[in-house]
PDB file of C-alpha atoms in Angstrom:
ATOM      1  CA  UNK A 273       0.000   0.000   0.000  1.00 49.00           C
ATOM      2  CA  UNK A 274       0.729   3.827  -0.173  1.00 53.00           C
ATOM      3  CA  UNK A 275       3.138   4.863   2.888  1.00 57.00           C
ATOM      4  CA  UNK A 276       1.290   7.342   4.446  1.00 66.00           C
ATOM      5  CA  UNK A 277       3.272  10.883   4.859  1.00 66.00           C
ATOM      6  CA  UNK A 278       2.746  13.389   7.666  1.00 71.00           C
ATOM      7  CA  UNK A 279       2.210  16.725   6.031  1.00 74.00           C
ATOM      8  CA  UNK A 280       1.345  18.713   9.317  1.00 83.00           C
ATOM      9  CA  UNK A 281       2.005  18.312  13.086  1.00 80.00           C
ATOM     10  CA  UNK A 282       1.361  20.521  16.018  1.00 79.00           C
ATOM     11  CA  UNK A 283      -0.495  22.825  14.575  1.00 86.00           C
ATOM     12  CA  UNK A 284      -2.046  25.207  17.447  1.00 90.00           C
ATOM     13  CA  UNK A 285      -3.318  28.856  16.204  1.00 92.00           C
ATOM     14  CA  UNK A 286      -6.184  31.143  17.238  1.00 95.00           C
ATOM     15  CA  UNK A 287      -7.320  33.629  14.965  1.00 96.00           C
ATOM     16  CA  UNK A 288      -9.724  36.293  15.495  1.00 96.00           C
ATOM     17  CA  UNK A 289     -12.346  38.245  13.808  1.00 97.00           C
ATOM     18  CA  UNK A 290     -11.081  41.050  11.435  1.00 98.00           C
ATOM     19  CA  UNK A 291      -7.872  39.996  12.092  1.00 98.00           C
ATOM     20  CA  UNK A 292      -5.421  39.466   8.610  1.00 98.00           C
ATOM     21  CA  UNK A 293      -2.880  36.670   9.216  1.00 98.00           C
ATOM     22  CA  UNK A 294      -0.427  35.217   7.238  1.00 98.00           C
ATOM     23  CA  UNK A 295       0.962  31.620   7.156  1.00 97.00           C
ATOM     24  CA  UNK A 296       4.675  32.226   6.377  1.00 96.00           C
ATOM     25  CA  UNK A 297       7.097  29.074   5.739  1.00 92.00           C
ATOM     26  CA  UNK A 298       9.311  27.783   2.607  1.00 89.00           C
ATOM     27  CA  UNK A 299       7.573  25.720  -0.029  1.00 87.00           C
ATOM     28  CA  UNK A 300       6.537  22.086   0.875  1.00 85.00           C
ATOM     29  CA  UNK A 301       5.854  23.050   4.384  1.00 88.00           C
ATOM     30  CA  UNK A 302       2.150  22.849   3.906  1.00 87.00           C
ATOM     31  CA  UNK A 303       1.297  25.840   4.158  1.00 91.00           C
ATOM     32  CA  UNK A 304      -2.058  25.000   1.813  1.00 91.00           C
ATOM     33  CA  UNK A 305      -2.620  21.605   3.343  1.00 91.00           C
ATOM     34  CA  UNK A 306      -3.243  23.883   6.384  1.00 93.00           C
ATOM     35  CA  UNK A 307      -5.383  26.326   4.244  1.00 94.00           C
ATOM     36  CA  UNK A 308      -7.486  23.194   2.971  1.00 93.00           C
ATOM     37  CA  UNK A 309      -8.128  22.110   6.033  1.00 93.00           C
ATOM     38  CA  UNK A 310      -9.644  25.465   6.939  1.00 95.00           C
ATOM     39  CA  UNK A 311     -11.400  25.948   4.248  1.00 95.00           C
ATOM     40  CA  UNK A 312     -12.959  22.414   5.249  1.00 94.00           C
ATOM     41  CA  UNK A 313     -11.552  20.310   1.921  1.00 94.00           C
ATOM     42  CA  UNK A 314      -9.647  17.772   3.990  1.00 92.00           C
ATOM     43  CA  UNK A 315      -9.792  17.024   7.395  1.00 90.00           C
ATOM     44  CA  UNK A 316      -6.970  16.751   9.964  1.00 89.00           C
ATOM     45  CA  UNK A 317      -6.330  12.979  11.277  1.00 87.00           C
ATOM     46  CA  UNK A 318      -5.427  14.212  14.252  1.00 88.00           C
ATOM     47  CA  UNK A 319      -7.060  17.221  16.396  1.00 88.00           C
ATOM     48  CA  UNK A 320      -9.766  19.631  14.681  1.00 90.00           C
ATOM     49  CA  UNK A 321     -10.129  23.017  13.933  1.00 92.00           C
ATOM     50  CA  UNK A 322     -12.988  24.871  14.901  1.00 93.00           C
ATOM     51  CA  UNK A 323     -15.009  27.699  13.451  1.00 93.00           C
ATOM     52  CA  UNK A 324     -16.331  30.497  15.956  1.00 91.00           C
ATOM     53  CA  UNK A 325     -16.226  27.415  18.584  1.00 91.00           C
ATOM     54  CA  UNK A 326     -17.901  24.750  15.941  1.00 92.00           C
ATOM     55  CA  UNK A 327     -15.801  21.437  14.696  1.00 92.00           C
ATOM     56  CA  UNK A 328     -15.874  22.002  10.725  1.00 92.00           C
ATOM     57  CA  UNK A 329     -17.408  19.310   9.248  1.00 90.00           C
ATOM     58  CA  UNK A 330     -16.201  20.794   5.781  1.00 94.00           C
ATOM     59  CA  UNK A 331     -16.525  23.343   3.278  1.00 94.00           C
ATOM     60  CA  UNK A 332     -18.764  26.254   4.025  1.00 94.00           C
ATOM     61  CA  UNK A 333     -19.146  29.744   2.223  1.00 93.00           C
ATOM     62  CA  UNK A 334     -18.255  31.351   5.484  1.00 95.00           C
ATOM     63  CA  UNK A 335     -14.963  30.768   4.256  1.00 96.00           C
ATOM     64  CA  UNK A 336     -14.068  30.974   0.854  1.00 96.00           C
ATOM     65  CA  UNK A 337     -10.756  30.167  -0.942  1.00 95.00           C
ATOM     66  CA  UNK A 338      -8.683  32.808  -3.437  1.00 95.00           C
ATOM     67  CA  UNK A 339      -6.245  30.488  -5.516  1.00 93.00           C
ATOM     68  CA  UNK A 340      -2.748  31.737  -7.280  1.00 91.00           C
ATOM     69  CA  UNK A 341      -4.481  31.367 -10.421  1.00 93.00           C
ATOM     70  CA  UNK A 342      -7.195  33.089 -10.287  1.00 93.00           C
ATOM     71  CA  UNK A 343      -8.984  30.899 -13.451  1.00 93.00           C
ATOM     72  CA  UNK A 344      -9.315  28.351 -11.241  1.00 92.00           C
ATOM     73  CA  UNK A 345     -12.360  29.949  -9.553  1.00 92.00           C
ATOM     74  CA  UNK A 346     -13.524  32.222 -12.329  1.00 96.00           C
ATOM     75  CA  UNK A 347     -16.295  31.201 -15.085  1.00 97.00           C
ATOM     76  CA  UNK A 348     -14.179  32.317 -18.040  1.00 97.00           C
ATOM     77  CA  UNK A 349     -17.198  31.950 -20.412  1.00 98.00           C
ATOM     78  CA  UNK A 350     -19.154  34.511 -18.142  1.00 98.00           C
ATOM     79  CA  UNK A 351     -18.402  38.060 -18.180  1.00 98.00           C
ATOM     80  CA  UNK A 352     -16.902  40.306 -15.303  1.00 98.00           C
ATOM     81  CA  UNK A 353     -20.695  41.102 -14.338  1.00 98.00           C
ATOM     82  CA  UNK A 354     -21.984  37.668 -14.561  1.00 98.00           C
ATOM     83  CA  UNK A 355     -19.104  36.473 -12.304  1.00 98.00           C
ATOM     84  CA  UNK A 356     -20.589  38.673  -9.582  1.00 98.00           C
ATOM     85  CA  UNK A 357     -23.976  37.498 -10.744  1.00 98.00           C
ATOM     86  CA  UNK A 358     -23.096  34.024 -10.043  1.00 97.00           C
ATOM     87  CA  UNK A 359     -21.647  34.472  -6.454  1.00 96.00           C
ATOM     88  CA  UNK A 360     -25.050  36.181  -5.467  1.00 97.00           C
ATOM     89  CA  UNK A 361     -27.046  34.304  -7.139  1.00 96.00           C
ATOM     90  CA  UNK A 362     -25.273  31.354  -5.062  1.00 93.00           C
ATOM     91  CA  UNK A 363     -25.634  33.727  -1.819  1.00 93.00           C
ATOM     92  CA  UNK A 364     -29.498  33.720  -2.840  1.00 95.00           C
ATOM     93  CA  UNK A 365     -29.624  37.482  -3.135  1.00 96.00           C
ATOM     94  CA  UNK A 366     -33.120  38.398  -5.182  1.00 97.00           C
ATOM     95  CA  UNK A 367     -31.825  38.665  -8.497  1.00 97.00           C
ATOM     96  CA  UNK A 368     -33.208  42.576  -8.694  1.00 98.00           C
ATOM     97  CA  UNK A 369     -30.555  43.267  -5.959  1.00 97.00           C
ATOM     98  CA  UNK A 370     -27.802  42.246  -8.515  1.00 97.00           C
ATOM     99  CA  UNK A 371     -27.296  45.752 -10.576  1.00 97.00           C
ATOM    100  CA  UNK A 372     -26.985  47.591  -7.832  1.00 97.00           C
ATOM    101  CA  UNK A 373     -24.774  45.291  -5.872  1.00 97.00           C
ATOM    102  CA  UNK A 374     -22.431  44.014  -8.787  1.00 98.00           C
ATOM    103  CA  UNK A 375     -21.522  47.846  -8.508  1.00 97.00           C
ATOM    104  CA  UNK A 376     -20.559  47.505  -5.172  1.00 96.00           C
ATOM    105  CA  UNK A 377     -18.515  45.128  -5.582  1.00 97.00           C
ATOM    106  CA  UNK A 378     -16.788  46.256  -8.987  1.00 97.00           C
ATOM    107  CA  UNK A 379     -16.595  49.606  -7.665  1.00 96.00           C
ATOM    108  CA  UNK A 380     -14.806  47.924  -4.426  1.00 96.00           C
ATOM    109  CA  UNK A 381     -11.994  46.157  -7.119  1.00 96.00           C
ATOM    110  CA  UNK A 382     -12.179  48.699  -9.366  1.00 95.00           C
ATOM    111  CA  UNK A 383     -12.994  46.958 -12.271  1.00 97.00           C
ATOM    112  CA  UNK A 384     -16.381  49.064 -13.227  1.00 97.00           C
ATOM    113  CA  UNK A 385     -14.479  49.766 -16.512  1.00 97.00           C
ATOM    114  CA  UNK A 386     -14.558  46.001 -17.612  1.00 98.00           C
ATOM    115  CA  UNK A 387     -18.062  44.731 -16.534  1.00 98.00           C
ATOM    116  CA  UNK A 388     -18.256  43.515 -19.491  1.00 98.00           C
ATOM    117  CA  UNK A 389     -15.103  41.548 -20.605  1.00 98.00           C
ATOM    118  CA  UNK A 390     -14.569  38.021 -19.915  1.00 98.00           C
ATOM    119  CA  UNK A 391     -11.951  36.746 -17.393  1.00 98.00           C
ATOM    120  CA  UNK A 392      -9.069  35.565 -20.298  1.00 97.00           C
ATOM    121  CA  UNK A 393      -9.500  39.179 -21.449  1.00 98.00           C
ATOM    122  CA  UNK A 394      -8.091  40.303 -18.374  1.00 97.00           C
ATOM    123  CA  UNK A 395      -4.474  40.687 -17.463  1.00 96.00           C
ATOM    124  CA  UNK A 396      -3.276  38.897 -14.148  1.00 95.00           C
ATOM    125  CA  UNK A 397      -3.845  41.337 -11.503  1.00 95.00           C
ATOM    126  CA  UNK A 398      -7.042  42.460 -12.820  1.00 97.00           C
ATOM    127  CA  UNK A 399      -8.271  38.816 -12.701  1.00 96.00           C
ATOM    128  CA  UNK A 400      -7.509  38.441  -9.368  1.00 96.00           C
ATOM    129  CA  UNK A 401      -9.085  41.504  -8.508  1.00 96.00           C
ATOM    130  CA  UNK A 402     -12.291  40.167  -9.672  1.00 97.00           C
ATOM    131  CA  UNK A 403     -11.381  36.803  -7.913  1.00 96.00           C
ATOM    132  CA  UNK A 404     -11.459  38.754  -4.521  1.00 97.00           C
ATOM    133  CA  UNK A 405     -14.605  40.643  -5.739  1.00 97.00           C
ATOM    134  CA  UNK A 406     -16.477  37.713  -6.622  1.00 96.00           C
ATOM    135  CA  UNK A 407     -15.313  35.720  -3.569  1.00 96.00           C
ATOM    136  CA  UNK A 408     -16.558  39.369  -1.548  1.00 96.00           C
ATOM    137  CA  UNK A 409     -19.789  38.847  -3.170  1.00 96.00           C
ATOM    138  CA  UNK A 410     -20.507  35.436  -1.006  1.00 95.00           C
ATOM    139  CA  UNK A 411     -20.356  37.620   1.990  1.00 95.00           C
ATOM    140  CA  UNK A 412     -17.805  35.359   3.701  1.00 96.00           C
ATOM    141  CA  UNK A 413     -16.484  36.017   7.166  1.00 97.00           C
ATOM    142  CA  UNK A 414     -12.933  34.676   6.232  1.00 97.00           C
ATOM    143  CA  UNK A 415     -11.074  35.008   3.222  1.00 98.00           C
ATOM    144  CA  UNK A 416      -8.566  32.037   2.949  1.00 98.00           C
ATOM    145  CA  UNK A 417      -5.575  33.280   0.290  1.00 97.00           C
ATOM    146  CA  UNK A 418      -3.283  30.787  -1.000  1.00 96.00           C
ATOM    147  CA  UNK A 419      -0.366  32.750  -2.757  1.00 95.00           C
ATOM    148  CA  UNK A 420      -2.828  34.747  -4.701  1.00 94.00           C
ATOM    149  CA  UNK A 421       0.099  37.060  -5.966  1.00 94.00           C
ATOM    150  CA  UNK A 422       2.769  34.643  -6.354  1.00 91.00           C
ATOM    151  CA  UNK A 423       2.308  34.572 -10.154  1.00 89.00           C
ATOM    152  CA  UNK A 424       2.661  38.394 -10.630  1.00 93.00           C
ATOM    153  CA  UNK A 425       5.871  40.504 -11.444  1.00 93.00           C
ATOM    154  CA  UNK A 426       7.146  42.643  -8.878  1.00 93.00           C
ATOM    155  CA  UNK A 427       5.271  45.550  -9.832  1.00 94.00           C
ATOM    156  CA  UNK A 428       1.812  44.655  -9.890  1.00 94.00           C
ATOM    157  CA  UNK A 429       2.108  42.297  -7.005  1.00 94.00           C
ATOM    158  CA  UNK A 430       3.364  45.410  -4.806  1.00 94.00           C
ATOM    159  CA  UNK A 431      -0.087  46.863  -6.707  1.00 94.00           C
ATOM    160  CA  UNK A 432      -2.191  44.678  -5.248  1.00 95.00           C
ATOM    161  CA  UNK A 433      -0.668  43.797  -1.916  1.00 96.00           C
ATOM    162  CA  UNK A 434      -2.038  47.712  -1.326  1.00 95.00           C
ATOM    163  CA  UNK A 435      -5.450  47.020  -3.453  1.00 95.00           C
ATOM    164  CA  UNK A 436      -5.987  43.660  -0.692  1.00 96.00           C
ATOM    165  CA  UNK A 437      -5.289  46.181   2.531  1.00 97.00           C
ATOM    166  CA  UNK A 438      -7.750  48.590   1.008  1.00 96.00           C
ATOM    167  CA  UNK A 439     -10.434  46.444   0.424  1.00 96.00           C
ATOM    168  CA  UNK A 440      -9.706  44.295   3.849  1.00 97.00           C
ATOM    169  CA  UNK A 441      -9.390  47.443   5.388  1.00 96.00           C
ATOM    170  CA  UNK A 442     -12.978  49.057   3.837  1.00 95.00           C
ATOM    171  CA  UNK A 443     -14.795  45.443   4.780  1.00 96.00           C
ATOM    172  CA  UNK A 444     -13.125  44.000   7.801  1.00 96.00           C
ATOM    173  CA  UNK A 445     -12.948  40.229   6.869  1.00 97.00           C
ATOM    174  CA  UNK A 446     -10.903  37.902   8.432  1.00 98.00           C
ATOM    175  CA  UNK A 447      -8.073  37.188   6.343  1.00 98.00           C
ATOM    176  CA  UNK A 448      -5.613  34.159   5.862  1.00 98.00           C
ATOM    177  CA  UNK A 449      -3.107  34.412   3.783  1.00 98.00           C
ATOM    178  CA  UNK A 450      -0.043  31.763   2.451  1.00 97.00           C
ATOM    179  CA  UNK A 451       2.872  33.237   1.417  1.00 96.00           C
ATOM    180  CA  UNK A 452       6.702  32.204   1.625  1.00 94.00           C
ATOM    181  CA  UNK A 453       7.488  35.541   0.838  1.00 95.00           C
ATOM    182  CA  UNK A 454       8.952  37.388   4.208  1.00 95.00           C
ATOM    183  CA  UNK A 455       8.509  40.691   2.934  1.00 94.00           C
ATOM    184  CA  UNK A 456       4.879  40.491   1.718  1.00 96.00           C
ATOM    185  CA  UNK A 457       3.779  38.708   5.291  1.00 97.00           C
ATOM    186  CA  UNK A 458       5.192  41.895   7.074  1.00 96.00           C
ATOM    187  CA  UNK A 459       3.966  44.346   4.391  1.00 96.00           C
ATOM    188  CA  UNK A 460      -0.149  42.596   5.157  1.00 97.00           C
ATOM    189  CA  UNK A 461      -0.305  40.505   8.267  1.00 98.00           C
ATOM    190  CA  UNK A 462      -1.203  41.804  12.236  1.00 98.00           C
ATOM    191  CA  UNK A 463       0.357  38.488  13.021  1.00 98.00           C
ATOM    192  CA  UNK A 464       2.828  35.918  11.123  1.00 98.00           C
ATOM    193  CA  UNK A 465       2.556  32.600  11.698  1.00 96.00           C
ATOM    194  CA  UNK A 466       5.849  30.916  10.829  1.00 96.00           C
ATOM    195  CA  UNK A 467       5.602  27.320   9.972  1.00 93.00           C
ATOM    196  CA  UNK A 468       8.853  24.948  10.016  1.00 90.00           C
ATOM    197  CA  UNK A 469       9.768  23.360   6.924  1.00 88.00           C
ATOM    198  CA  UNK A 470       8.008  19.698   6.234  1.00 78.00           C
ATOM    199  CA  UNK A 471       7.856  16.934   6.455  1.00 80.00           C
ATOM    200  CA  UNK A 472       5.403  17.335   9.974  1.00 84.00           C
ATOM    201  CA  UNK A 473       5.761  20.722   9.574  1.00 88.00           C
ATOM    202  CA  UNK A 474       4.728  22.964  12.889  1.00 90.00           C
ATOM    203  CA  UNK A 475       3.902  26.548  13.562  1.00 93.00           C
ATOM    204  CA  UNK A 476       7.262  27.438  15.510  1.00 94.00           C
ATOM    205  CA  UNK A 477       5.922  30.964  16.152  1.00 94.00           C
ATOM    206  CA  UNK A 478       3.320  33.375  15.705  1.00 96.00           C
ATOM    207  CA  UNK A 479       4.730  36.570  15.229  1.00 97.00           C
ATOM    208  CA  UNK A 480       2.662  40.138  16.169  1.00 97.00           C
ATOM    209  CA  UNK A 481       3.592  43.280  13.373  1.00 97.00           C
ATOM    210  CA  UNK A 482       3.165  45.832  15.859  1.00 95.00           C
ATOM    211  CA  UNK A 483       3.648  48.195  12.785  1.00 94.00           C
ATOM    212  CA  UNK A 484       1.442  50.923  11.153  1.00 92.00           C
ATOM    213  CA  UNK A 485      -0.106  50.717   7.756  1.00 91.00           C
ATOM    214  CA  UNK A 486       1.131  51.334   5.179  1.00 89.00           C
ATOM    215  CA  UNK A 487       4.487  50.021   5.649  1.00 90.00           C
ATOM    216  CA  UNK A 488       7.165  51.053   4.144  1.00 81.00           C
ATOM    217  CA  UNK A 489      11.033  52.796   3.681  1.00 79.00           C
ATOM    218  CA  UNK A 490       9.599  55.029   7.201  1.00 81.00           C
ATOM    219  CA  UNK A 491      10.114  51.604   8.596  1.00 86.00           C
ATOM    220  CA  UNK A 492      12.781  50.039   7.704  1.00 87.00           C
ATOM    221  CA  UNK A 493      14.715  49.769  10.422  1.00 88.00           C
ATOM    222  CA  UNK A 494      11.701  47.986  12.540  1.00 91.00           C
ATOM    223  CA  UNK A 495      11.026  45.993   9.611  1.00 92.00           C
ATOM    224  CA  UNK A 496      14.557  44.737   9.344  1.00 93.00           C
ATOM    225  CA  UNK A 497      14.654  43.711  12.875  1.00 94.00           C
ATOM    226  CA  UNK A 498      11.314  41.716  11.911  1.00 94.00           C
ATOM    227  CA  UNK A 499      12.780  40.241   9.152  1.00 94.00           C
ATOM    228  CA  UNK A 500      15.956  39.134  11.351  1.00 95.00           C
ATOM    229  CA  UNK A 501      13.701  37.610  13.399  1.00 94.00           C
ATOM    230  CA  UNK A 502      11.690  35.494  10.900  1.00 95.00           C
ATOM    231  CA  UNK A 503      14.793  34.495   9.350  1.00 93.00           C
ATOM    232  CA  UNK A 504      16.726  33.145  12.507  1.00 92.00           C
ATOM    233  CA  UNK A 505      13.308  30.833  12.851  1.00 91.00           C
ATOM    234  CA  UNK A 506      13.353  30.002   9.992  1.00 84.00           C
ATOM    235  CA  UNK A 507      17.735  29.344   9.497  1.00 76.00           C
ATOM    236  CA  UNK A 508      16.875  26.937  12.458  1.00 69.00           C
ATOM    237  CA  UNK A 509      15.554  24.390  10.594  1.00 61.00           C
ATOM    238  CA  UNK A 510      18.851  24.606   8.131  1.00 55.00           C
ATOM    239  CA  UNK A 511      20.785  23.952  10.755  1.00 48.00           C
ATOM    240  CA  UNK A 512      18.929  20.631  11.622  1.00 48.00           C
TER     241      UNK A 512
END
């Protein structure tokens, strides 16, 4: 039979309401096998997780998922608009609600420009604009992110690393967010949870950025002495 392979192991996190958090470790550290499980798609074999004091029994659309490729959760064959159309019409809004709140939401990603353009018109960051919009139009409490920017040059991911803190900001969803990226998880998060590498990866510490937004060259010298901090976790596990 298939040997069985420990992805995960002492796991132990509380997050709060309105709170933006970001699961920080080096790839194959399972970082999404933790973001599955949150979002309900597998299940852990040992322990549980529990939503607003509730075992999850699995996926819900009080959490919904925002992948690196952003196709994977669009209808490409529906236009910005319908998109939007879809997620309410899944959230069982009346559909005479729809106009006014596919606005909203466009107006909220500012994509009101391209209501009507289909998602492979789009270029990357403006598709996963309308990925966030769409999954905003569910009305989820927690927005699970897993490496939504990774596939974006430099430029427009620094773009919409500030686009995601205005709209958090503006709605005050819970936010998780995967990255291996140190700089991005102290750019979003309140808190950094640093995972070891895998396999039976851990959280080995959950970090609080006790920094002002925006962040930036004002702050350099704080942020280095976050980043020095991360990375001494993190050389840890080298050294093992």
């Amino acid at each position: 039979g298939r040997s069985r392979y420990l992805a995960l192991s002492s796991c132990s996190i509380d997050i709060f309401p309105g709170e933006f958090v970001c699961l920080l470790g080096p790839s194959g550290c399972g970082k999404s096998t933790l973001l599955n499980m949150l979002a309900g798609f597998e299940k852990p074999t040992q322990g549980s997780i529990e939503f607003q004091g509730v075992p999850l029994e699995g996926p819900s659309p009080e959490r919904v998922v925002c992948f690196q490729d952003a196709m994977q959760a669009l209808l490409p064959w529906a236009t910005v608009a319908g998109n939007l159309n879809f997620a309410l019409k899944m959230r069982g809004v009346p559909r005479d609600k729809w106009p006014e709140m596919v606005d909203r939401y466009l107006s909220l990603v500012d994509l009101c420009s391209y209501a009507e353009r289909h998602p492979p018109e789009l270029s990357g960051g403006m598709r996963q604009r309308l990925q966030i919009g769409r999954a905003l139009a569910v009305d989820p409490k927690v927005l699970l992110m897993d490496e939504p920017f990774g596939a974006l040059d430099a430029i427009t991911r620094s773009q919409m690393q500030a686009e995601l803190l205005r709209v958090w900001e503006r709605t005050g969803k819970t936010v998780v967010f995967v990255t291996h990226d140190i700089g991005e998880a102290l750019t979003l998060a309140d808190r950094v949870a640093v995972m070891s590498k895998g396999p039976a990866s851990r959280i080995k510490a959950v970090i609080d950025v006790e920094l002002s937004r925006p962040r930036g060259r004002k702050q350099e010298g704080l942020l280095a002495a976050y980043v020095e901090q991360i990375e001494s976790l993190m050389h840890v596990d080298e050294l093992l």
